[in-house]
């Protein structure tokens, strides 16, 4: 069965199939996908003294936005999507200090980083519901 194709259509099909596209291709401008920070905010300039239960799973806030410091309340899902809580299970019951500045080198435990000038001179975020 022969297909009848006009000369104009044949040239268009041929050009489309054989020749690379030569017209300028317009691309969307590069945009930042999210203005949400992947850096933590300083929740407190001091650590939080907590009593941990051995064998219990905890979620330590890494973003600094949680209203239940030092633990996660899920706020990172809207305010710091690049950050996730640190989940940990202590081996035994203990009283310890969990980091409040979020810049410890030994998360979730305080290592004294909050004493450094960049933490002490930083402004703390306002407690807002937005």
Short mmCIF file of N, CA, C and O in Angstrom, two decimals:
data_model
loop_
_atom_site.label_atom_id
_atom_site.label_comp_id
_atom_site.label_asym_id
_atom_site.label_seq_id
_atom_site.Cartn_x
_atom_site.Cartn_y
_atom_site.Cartn_z
N UNK A 1 0.85 -1.17 0.00
CA UNK A 1 0.00 0.00 0.00
C UNK A 1 0.89 1.23 0.00
O UNK A 1 1.74 1.39 0.87
N UNK A 2 0.72 2.06 -0.96
CA UNK A 2 1.51 3.27 -1.09
C UNK A 2 0.83 4.43 -0.37
O UNK A 2 -0.39 4.58 -0.45
N UNK A 3 1.62 5.20 0.31
CA UNK A 3 1.08 6.38 0.98
C UNK A 3 1.43 7.58 0.13
O UNK A 3 2.56 7.77 -0.28
N UNK A 4 0.42 8.38 -0.12
CA UNK A 4 0.64 9.58 -0.91
C UNK A 4 0.95 10.71 0.06
O UNK A 4 0.20 10.99 0.98
N UNK A 5 2.11 11.33 -0.19
CA UNK A 5 2.56 12.39 0.68
C UNK A 5 2.93 13.57 -0.18
O UNK A 5 3.61 13.42 -1.18
N UNK A 6 2.50 14.74 0.21
CA UNK A 6 2.84 15.92 -0.59
C UNK A 6 4.34 16.17 -0.48
O UNK A 6 4.99 15.74 0.47
N UNK A 7 4.86 16.85 -1.46
CA UNK A 7 6.28 17.16 -1.49
C UNK A 7 6.69 18.00 -0.28
O UNK A 7 7.74 17.79 0.31
N UNK A 8 5.82 18.89 0.11
CA UNK A 8 6.09 19.76 1.26
C UNK A 8 6.17 18.94 2.55
O UNK A 8 7.07 19.12 3.36
N UNK A 9 5.25 18.03 2.76
CA UNK A 9 5.24 17.19 3.95
C UNK A 9 6.45 16.27 3.95
O UNK A 9 7.10 16.08 4.97
N UNK A 10 6.81 15.72 2.79
CA UNK A 10 7.96 14.84 2.68
C UNK A 10 9.25 15.57 3.10
O UNK A 10 10.06 15.03 3.82
N UNK A 11 9.42 16.82 2.66
CA UNK A 11 10.60 17.60 3.02
C UNK A 11 10.63 17.88 4.52
O UNK A 11 11.66 17.81 5.16
N UNK A 12 9.47 18.19 5.10
CA UNK A 12 9.39 18.48 6.53
C UNK A 12 9.74 17.24 7.34
O UNK A 12 10.53 17.28 8.27
N UNK A 13 9.18 16.09 6.97
CA UNK A 13 9.47 14.83 7.67
C UNK A 13 10.93 14.48 7.52
O UNK A 13 11.60 14.10 8.47
N UNK A 14 11.45 14.64 6.32
CA UNK A 14 12.84 14.32 6.06
C UNK A 14 13.77 15.21 6.88
O UNK A 14 14.73 14.76 7.48
N UNK A 15 13.47 16.50 6.92
CA UNK A 15 14.31 17.43 7.67
C UNK A 15 14.24 17.14 9.16
O UNK A 15 15.23 17.23 9.87
N UNK A 16 13.06 16.78 9.64
CA UNK A 16 12.89 16.49 11.06
C UNK A 16 13.62 15.22 11.47
O UNK A 16 14.25 15.16 12.51
N UNK A 17 13.59 14.20 10.62
CA UNK A 17 14.18 12.92 10.96
C UNK A 17 15.68 12.87 10.73
O UNK A 17 16.40 12.19 11.45
N UNK A 18 16.17 13.58 9.74
CA UNK A 18 17.57 13.47 9.37
C UNK A 18 18.43 14.61 9.92
O UNK A 18 19.49 14.38 10.46
N UNK A 19 17.95 15.82 9.81
CA UNK A 19 18.77 16.96 10.19
C UNK A 19 18.55 17.32 11.66
O UNK A 19 17.43 17.27 12.16
N UNK A 20 19.59 17.71 12.32
CA UNK A 20 19.41 18.18 13.70
C UNK A 20 18.66 19.49 13.71
O UNK A 20 18.69 20.24 12.74
N UNK A 21 18.01 19.74 14.78
CA UNK A 21 17.22 20.95 14.92
C UNK A 21 18.16 22.15 14.88
O UNK A 21 19.12 22.22 15.62
N UNK A 22 17.91 23.09 14.00
CA UNK A 22 18.81 24.22 13.84
C UNK A 22 18.23 25.52 14.36
O UNK A 22 18.92 26.51 14.43
N UNK A 23 16.98 25.53 14.70
CA UNK A 23 16.39 26.76 15.23
C UNK A 23 16.91 26.99 16.64
O UNK A 23 17.24 26.05 17.35
N UNK A 24 16.94 28.23 17.07
CA UNK A 24 17.39 28.45 18.44
C UNK A 24 16.40 27.82 19.43
O UNK A 24 15.20 27.97 19.29
N UNK A 25 16.94 27.09 20.35
CA UNK A 25 16.10 26.44 21.34
C UNK A 25 16.01 27.37 22.55
O UNK A 25 17.01 27.82 23.08
N UNK A 26 14.80 27.64 22.95
CA UNK A 26 14.57 28.54 24.08
C UNK A 26 14.49 27.69 25.34
O UNK A 26 13.72 26.74 25.40
N UNK A 27 15.30 28.04 26.32
CA UNK A 27 15.28 27.30 27.58
C UNK A 27 14.79 28.23 28.69
O UNK A 27 14.94 29.45 28.61
N UNK A 28 14.24 27.63 29.70
CA UNK A 28 13.77 28.41 30.84
C UNK A 28 14.98 28.95 31.60
O UNK A 28 16.02 28.31 31.65
N UNK A 29 14.84 30.14 32.17
CA UNK A 29 15.96 30.67 32.94
C UNK A 29 16.23 29.81 34.17
O UNK A 29 15.31 29.18 34.69
N UNK A 30 17.48 29.77 34.58
CA UNK A 30 17.82 29.00 35.76
C UNK A 30 17.27 29.71 36.99
O UNK A 30 17.44 30.91 37.15
N UNK A 31 16.58 28.96 37.80
CA UNK A 31 16.02 29.52 39.03
C UNK A 31 16.43 28.65 40.20
O UNK A 31 16.67 27.46 40.04
N UNK A 32 16.48 29.26 41.35
CA UNK A 32 16.75 28.49 42.56
C UNK A 32 15.47 27.77 42.91
O UNK A 32 14.40 28.37 43.02
N UNK A 33 15.54 26.46 43.07
CA UNK A 33 14.34 25.68 43.31
C UNK A 33 13.74 25.96 44.67
O UNK A 33 12.55 25.83 44.87
N UNK A 34 14.55 26.34 45.62
CA UNK A 34 14.04 26.58 46.96
C UNK A 34 14.84 27.68 47.61
O UNK A 34 16.05 27.73 47.49
N UNK A 35 14.15 28.56 48.29
CA UNK A 35 14.85 29.59 49.05
C UNK A 35 15.02 29.14 50.49
O UNK A 35 15.48 29.89 51.33
N UNK A 36 14.64 27.90 50.77
CA UNK A 36 14.75 27.38 52.12
C UNK A 36 16.20 27.01 52.41
O UNK A 36 16.89 26.47 51.57
N UNK A 37 16.62 27.29 53.61
CA UNK A 37 18.01 27.08 53.99
C UNK A 37 18.33 25.62 54.24
O UNK A 37 17.53 24.87 54.76
N UNK A 38 19.54 25.24 53.85
CA UNK A 38 20.03 23.91 54.20
C UNK A 38 21.06 24.04 55.33
O UNK A 38 21.71 23.08 55.69
N UNK A 39 21.20 25.25 55.87
CA UNK A 39 22.05 25.50 57.03
C UNK A 39 21.15 25.64 58.25
O UNK A 39 20.09 26.24 58.18
N UNK A 40 21.59 25.11 59.38
CA UNK A 40 20.75 25.23 60.58
C UNK A 40 20.73 26.66 61.12
O UNK A 40 21.68 27.42 60.91
N UNK A 41 19.65 27.00 61.79
CA UNK A 41 19.62 28.25 62.55
C UNK A 41 19.98 27.90 63.99
O UNK A 41 19.77 26.77 64.44
N UNK A 42 20.52 28.86 64.69
CA UNK A 42 20.91 28.64 66.07
C UNK A 42 19.66 28.72 66.93
O UNK A 42 19.03 29.77 67.04
N UNK A 43 19.28 27.60 67.51
CA UNK A 43 18.07 27.55 68.33
C UNK A 43 18.34 28.10 69.73
O UNK A 43 17.46 28.72 70.34
N UNK A 44 19.54 27.89 70.23
CA UNK A 44 19.89 28.33 71.58
C UNK A 44 21.40 28.51 71.64
O UNK A 44 22.14 27.80 70.96
N UNK A 45 21.82 29.46 72.46
CA UNK A 45 23.26 29.67 72.65
C UNK A 45 23.80 28.84 73.80
O UNK A 45 24.94 29.00 74.21
N UNK A 46 22.94 27.96 74.32
CA UNK A 46 23.33 27.05 75.40
C UNK A 46 22.80 25.66 75.07
O UNK A 46 21.82 25.52 74.34
N UNK A 47 23.41 24.62 75.62
CA UNK A 47 22.90 23.26 75.40
C UNK A 47 21.65 23.01 76.24
O UNK A 47 21.33 23.77 77.16
N UNK A 48 20.96 21.93 75.93
CA UNK A 48 19.77 21.52 76.66
C UNK A 48 20.11 20.31 77.53
O UNK A 48 20.60 19.30 77.03
N UNK A 49 19.84 20.42 78.83
CA UNK A 49 20.05 19.29 79.73
C UNK A 49 18.82 18.40 79.64
O UNK A 49 17.69 18.86 79.83
N UNK A 50 19.04 17.13 79.30
CA UNK A 50 17.92 16.20 79.11
C UNK A 50 18.21 14.87 79.81
O UNK A 50 19.36 14.53 80.05
N UNK A 51 17.14 14.18 80.13
CA UNK A 51 17.24 12.82 80.66
C UNK A 51 16.81 11.88 79.55
O UNK A 51 15.68 11.94 79.08
N UNK A 52 17.72 11.05 79.11
CA UNK A 52 17.44 10.10 78.03
C UNK A 52 17.20 8.71 78.60
O UNK A 52 17.85 8.32 79.56
N UNK A 53 16.28 8.00 77.99
CA UNK A 53 15.95 6.64 78.40
C UNK A 53 16.66 5.67 77.46
O UNK A 53 16.51 5.78 76.23
N UNK A 54 17.44 4.77 78.01
CA UNK A 54 18.16 3.79 77.20
C UNK A 54 17.21 2.94 76.37
O UNK A 54 16.17 2.52 76.86
N UNK A 55 17.55 2.74 75.11
CA UNK A 55 16.74 1.93 74.21
C UNK A 55 15.61 2.68 73.53
O UNK A 55 14.96 2.15 72.63
N UNK A 56 15.35 3.92 73.94
CA UNK A 56 14.29 4.72 73.32
C UNK A 56 14.86 5.50 72.14
O UNK A 56 15.98 6.01 72.19
N UNK A 57 14.09 5.60 71.07
CA UNK A 57 14.53 6.33 69.88
C UNK A 57 14.17 7.80 70.01
O UNK A 57 13.03 8.15 70.32
N UNK A 58 15.16 8.67 69.74
CA UNK A 58 14.97 10.12 69.79
C UNK A 58 15.30 10.71 68.43
O UNK A 58 16.10 10.17 67.67
N UNK A 59 14.68 11.85 68.14
CA UNK A 59 14.97 12.60 66.91
C UNK A 59 15.44 13.99 67.33
O UNK A 59 14.64 14.82 67.77
N UNK A 60 16.73 14.22 67.20
CA UNK A 60 17.32 15.50 67.56
C UNK A 60 17.18 16.47 66.40
O UNK A 60 17.50 16.15 65.24
N UNK A 61 16.67 17.66 66.67
CA UNK A 61 16.47 18.68 65.65
C UNK A 61 17.82 19.16 65.12
O UNK A 61 18.68 19.58 65.90
N UNK A 62 18.02 19.09 63.82
CA UNK A 62 19.25 19.59 63.21
C UNK A 62 19.06 20.95 62.55
O UNK A 62 20.04 21.63 62.25
N UNK A 63 17.82 21.36 62.32
CA UNK A 63 17.57 22.60 61.59
C UNK A 63 17.49 23.82 62.50
O UNK A 63 17.74 24.94 62.07
N UNK A 64 17.10 23.61 63.76
CA UNK A 64 16.99 24.72 64.71
C UNK A 64 15.62 25.38 64.74
O UNK A 64 15.38 26.28 65.54
N UNK A 65 14.70 24.96 63.89
CA UNK A 65 13.38 25.59 63.81
C UNK A 65 12.33 24.95 64.74
O UNK A 65 11.27 25.52 64.94
N UNK A 66 12.61 23.79 65.27
CA UNK A 66 11.63 23.07 66.10
C UNK A 66 11.22 23.89 67.32
O UNK A 66 12.03 24.55 67.95
N UNK A 67 9.95 23.81 67.65
CA UNK A 67 9.43 24.46 68.86
C UNK A 67 9.61 23.54 70.07
O UNK A 67 9.29 23.94 71.18
N UNK A 68 10.07 22.31 69.85
CA UNK A 68 10.26 21.33 70.93
C UNK A 68 11.74 21.03 71.13
O UNK A 68 12.14 19.90 71.34
N UNK A 69 12.58 22.06 71.06
CA UNK A 69 14.02 21.88 71.20
C UNK A 69 14.36 21.10 72.46
O UNK A 69 13.71 21.29 73.47
N UNK A 70 15.34 20.25 72.38
CA UNK A 70 16.27 20.00 71.28
C UNK A 70 15.77 18.93 70.30
O UNK A 70 16.50 18.49 69.43
N UNK A 71 14.50 18.55 70.46
CA UNK A 71 13.98 17.46 69.64
C UNK A 71 13.19 17.98 68.44
O UNK A 71 12.72 19.11 68.44
N UNK A 72 13.06 17.15 67.45
CA UNK A 72 12.40 17.50 66.19
C UNK A 72 10.88 17.51 66.36
O UNK A 72 10.31 16.64 67.00
N UNK A 73 10.23 18.50 65.74
CA UNK A 73 8.77 18.52 65.68
C UNK A 73 8.26 18.52 64.23
O UNK A 73 7.09 18.70 63.99
N UNK A 74 9.19 18.31 63.29
CA UNK A 74 8.80 18.23 61.87
C UNK A 74 8.84 19.55 61.13
O UNK A 74 8.54 19.60 59.94
N UNK A 75 9.22 20.63 61.79
CA UNK A 75 9.24 21.95 61.15
C UNK A 75 10.18 22.01 59.96
O UNK A 75 9.97 22.78 59.03
N UNK A 76 11.21 21.16 59.94
CA UNK A 76 12.16 21.16 58.83
C UNK A 76 11.47 20.88 57.49
O UNK A 76 11.96 21.27 56.44
N UNK A 77 10.32 20.23 57.54
CA UNK A 77 9.60 19.90 56.30
C UNK A 77 9.16 21.14 55.56
O UNK A 77 9.01 21.10 54.33
N UNK A 78 8.95 22.24 56.28
CA UNK A 78 8.52 23.48 55.63
C UNK A 78 9.57 24.58 55.68
O UNK A 78 9.62 25.43 54.81
N UNK A 79 10.44 24.56 56.69
CA UNK A 79 11.39 25.66 56.85
C UNK A 79 12.82 25.32 56.49
O UNK A 79 13.63 26.22 56.28
N UNK A 80 13.17 24.05 56.44
CA UNK A 80 14.55 23.65 56.14
C UNK A 80 14.54 22.28 55.47
O UNK A 80 15.02 21.30 56.03
N UNK A 81 14.02 22.23 54.27
CA UNK A 81 13.82 20.94 53.59
C UNK A 81 15.11 20.20 53.30
O UNK A 81 15.09 19.01 53.06
N UNK A 82 16.24 20.87 53.33
CA UNK A 82 17.51 20.19 53.09
C UNK A 82 18.07 19.50 54.31
O UNK A 82 19.09 18.84 54.23
N UNK A 83 17.41 19.65 55.44
CA UNK A 83 17.89 19.06 56.68
C UNK A 83 16.90 18.04 57.21
O UNK A 83 15.70 18.18 57.05
N UNK A 84 17.45 17.02 57.85
CA UNK A 84 16.63 15.96 58.45
C UNK A 84 17.07 15.80 59.90
O UNK A 84 18.22 16.06 60.23
N UNK A 85 16.16 15.35 60.77
CA UNK A 85 16.56 15.14 62.16
C UNK A 85 17.58 14.01 62.28
O UNK A 85 17.64 13.13 61.42
N UNK A 86 18.35 14.06 63.35
CA UNK A 86 19.30 12.99 63.64
C UNK A 86 18.60 12.04 64.59
O UNK A 86 18.25 12.41 65.71
N UNK A 87 18.41 10.82 64.15
CA UNK A 87 17.76 9.82 65.01
C UNK A 87 18.84 9.03 65.73
O UNK A 87 19.82 8.61 65.13
N UNK A 88 18.61 8.84 67.03
CA UNK A 88 19.59 8.09 67.82
C UNK A 88 18.89 7.36 68.96
O UNK A 88 17.78 7.73 69.37
N UNK A 89 19.54 6.30 69.42
CA UNK A 89 19.02 5.48 70.52
C UNK A 89 20.15 5.33 71.54
O UNK A 89 21.15 4.65 71.26
N UNK A 90 20.01 5.96 72.71
CA UNK A 90 21.06 5.79 73.72
C UNK A 90 21.07 4.36 74.26
O UNK A 90 20.03 3.72 74.35
N UNK A 91 22.24 3.88 74.61
CA UNK A 91 22.37 2.51 75.11
C UNK A 91 21.80 2.36 76.52
O UNK A 91 21.28 1.31 76.86
N UNK A 92 21.93 3.41 77.33
CA UNK A 92 21.45 3.32 78.72
C UNK A 92 20.84 4.65 79.14
O UNK A 92 21.05 5.69 78.49
N UNK A 93 20.09 4.62 80.23
CA UNK A 93 19.52 5.85 80.79
C UNK A 93 20.67 6.80 81.14
O UNK A 93 21.70 6.36 81.68
N UNK A 94 20.47 8.09 80.84
CA UNK A 94 21.52 9.04 81.17
C UNK A 94 20.98 10.46 81.20
O UNK A 94 19.97 10.78 80.55
N UNK A 95 21.65 11.30 81.96
CA UNK A 95 21.42 12.74 81.94
C UNK A 95 22.57 13.30 81.12
O UNK A 95 23.73 12.99 81.38
N UNK A 96 22.23 14.09 80.11
CA UNK A 96 23.28 14.60 79.23
C UNK A 96 22.89 15.97 78.69
O UNK A 96 21.78 16.45 78.89
N UNK A 97 23.82 16.58 77.99
CA UNK A 97 23.60 17.88 77.38
C UNK A 97 23.54 17.70 75.87
O UNK A 97 24.50 17.23 75.25
N UNK A 98 22.40 18.07 75.28
CA UNK A 98 22.26 18.02 73.82
C UNK A 98 22.48 19.42 73.25
O UNK A 98 22.05 20.42 73.84
N UNK A 99 23.13 19.47 72.12
CA UNK A 99 23.50 20.73 71.48
C UNK A 99 22.27 21.58 71.16
O UNK A 99 21.28 21.08 70.62
N UNK A 100 22.36 22.86 71.45
CA UNK A 100 21.29 23.80 71.12
C UNK A 100 21.68 24.72 69.98
O UNK A 100 20.82 25.28 69.30
N UNK A 101 22.98 24.88 69.73
CA UNK A 101 23.42 25.78 68.66
C UNK A 101 23.40 25.10 67.29
O UNK A 101 23.42 25.78 66.27
N UNK A 102 23.35 23.79 67.27
CA UNK A 102 23.29 22.97 66.04
C UNK A 102 24.60 22.90 65.27
O UNK A 102 24.63 22.42 64.14
N UNK A 103 25.70 23.38 65.85
CA UNK A 103 26.98 23.36 65.16
C UNK A 103 28.01 22.45 65.84
O UNK A 103 29.20 22.53 65.57
N UNK A 104 27.55 21.56 66.70
CA UNK A 104 28.46 20.64 67.37
C UNK A 104 29.16 19.71 66.38
O UNK A 104 28.60 19.36 65.34
N UNK A 105 30.36 19.31 66.71
CA UNK A 105 31.09 18.33 65.89
C UNK A 105 30.76 16.91 66.35
O UNK A 105 31.24 15.95 65.74
N UNK A 106 29.95 16.78 67.40
CA UNK A 106 29.60 15.49 67.96
C UNK A 106 28.08 15.38 68.16
O UNK A 106 27.62 15.17 69.27
N UNK A 107 27.31 15.56 67.08
CA UNK A 107 25.86 15.56 67.24
C UNK A 107 25.32 14.22 67.75
O UNK A 107 25.88 13.19 67.40
N UNK A 108 24.33 14.26 68.60
CA UNK A 108 23.55 15.40 69.06
C UNK A 108 24.09 16.05 70.32
O UNK A 108 23.49 16.96 70.88
N UNK A 109 25.25 15.60 70.77
CA UNK A 109 25.77 16.02 72.06
C UNK A 109 26.54 17.34 71.96
O UNK A 109 27.22 17.61 70.98
N UNK A 110 26.44 18.13 73.02
CA UNK A 110 27.15 19.41 73.07
C UNK A 110 28.66 19.17 73.16
O UNK A 110 29.11 18.29 73.91
N UNK A 111 29.42 19.94 72.41
CA UNK A 111 30.88 19.85 72.49
C UNK A 111 31.50 21.20 72.84
O UNK A 111 32.71 21.38 72.75
N UNK A 112 30.66 22.16 73.23
CA UNK A 112 31.17 23.48 73.61
C UNK A 112 31.25 24.49 72.49
O UNK A 112 31.67 25.63 72.70
N UNK A 113 30.86 24.11 71.29
CA UNK A 113 30.92 25.02 70.15
C UNK A 113 30.13 26.30 70.41
O UNK A 113 30.49 27.37 69.91
N UNK A 114 29.07 26.21 71.22
CA UNK A 114 28.23 27.38 71.50
C UNK A 114 29.01 28.51 72.17
O UNK A 114 28.55 29.65 72.18
N UNK A 115 30.19 28.22 72.70
CA UNK A 115 31.00 29.26 73.36
C UNK A 115 31.77 30.12 72.37
O UNK A 115 32.31 31.17 72.74
N UNK A 116 31.82 29.68 71.11
CA UNK A 116 32.58 30.42 70.10
C UNK A 116 31.86 31.72 69.72
O UNK A 116 30.65 31.84 69.82
N UNK A 117 32.66 32.68 69.27
CA UNK A 117 32.16 34.02 68.96
C UNK A 117 31.05 34.02 67.92
O UNK A 117 30.07 34.75 68.03
N UNK A 118 31.16 33.18 66.88
CA UNK A 118 30.14 33.19 65.82
C UNK A 118 28.78 32.76 66.34
O UNK A 118 27.76 33.17 65.80
N UNK A 119 28.75 31.95 67.40
CA UNK A 119 27.48 31.56 68.01
C UNK A 119 27.01 32.65 68.97
O UNK A 119 25.86 33.09 68.92
N UNK A 120 27.89 33.11 69.83
CA UNK A 120 27.52 34.10 70.84
C UNK A 120 27.09 35.43 70.23
O UNK A 120 26.25 36.12 70.79
N UNK A 121 27.62 35.80 69.07
CA UNK A 121 27.26 37.07 68.44
C UNK A 121 26.07 36.95 67.49
O UNK A 121 25.58 37.95 66.99
N UNK A 122 25.62 35.74 67.25
CA UNK A 122 24.51 35.53 66.30
C UNK A 122 23.17 35.94 66.91
O UNK A 122 22.97 35.86 68.13
N UNK A 123 22.27 36.38 66.05
CA UNK A 123 20.90 36.69 66.49
C UNK A 123 20.11 35.41 66.49
O UNK A 123 20.21 34.59 65.57
N UNK A 124 19.31 35.21 67.50
CA UNK A 124 18.45 34.04 67.57
C UNK A 124 17.17 34.31 66.78
O UNK A 124 16.70 35.44 66.73
N UNK A 125 16.62 33.27 66.14
CA UNK A 125 15.37 33.48 65.39
C UNK A 125 14.24 33.83 66.33
O UNK A 125 14.21 33.40 67.49
N UNK A 126 13.31 34.63 65.81
CA UNK A 126 12.14 34.97 66.61
C UNK A 126 11.22 33.78 66.66
O UNK A 126 11.10 33.02 65.71
N UNK A 127 10.56 33.59 67.79
CA UNK A 127 9.59 32.50 67.92
C UNK A 127 8.28 32.95 67.31
O UNK A 127 7.53 33.72 67.90
N UNK A 128 8.05 32.48 66.07
CA UNK A 128 6.81 32.82 65.37
C UNK A 128 6.13 31.55 64.94
O UNK A 128 6.75 30.50 64.84
N UNK A 129 4.85 31.64 64.65
CA UNK A 129 4.11 30.47 64.20
C UNK A 129 4.12 30.35 62.69
O UNK A 129 3.56 29.43 62.13
N UNK A 130 4.77 31.26 61.99
CA UNK A 130 4.78 31.20 60.52
C UNK A 130 5.92 30.37 60.01
O UNK A 130 6.84 30.05 60.66
#
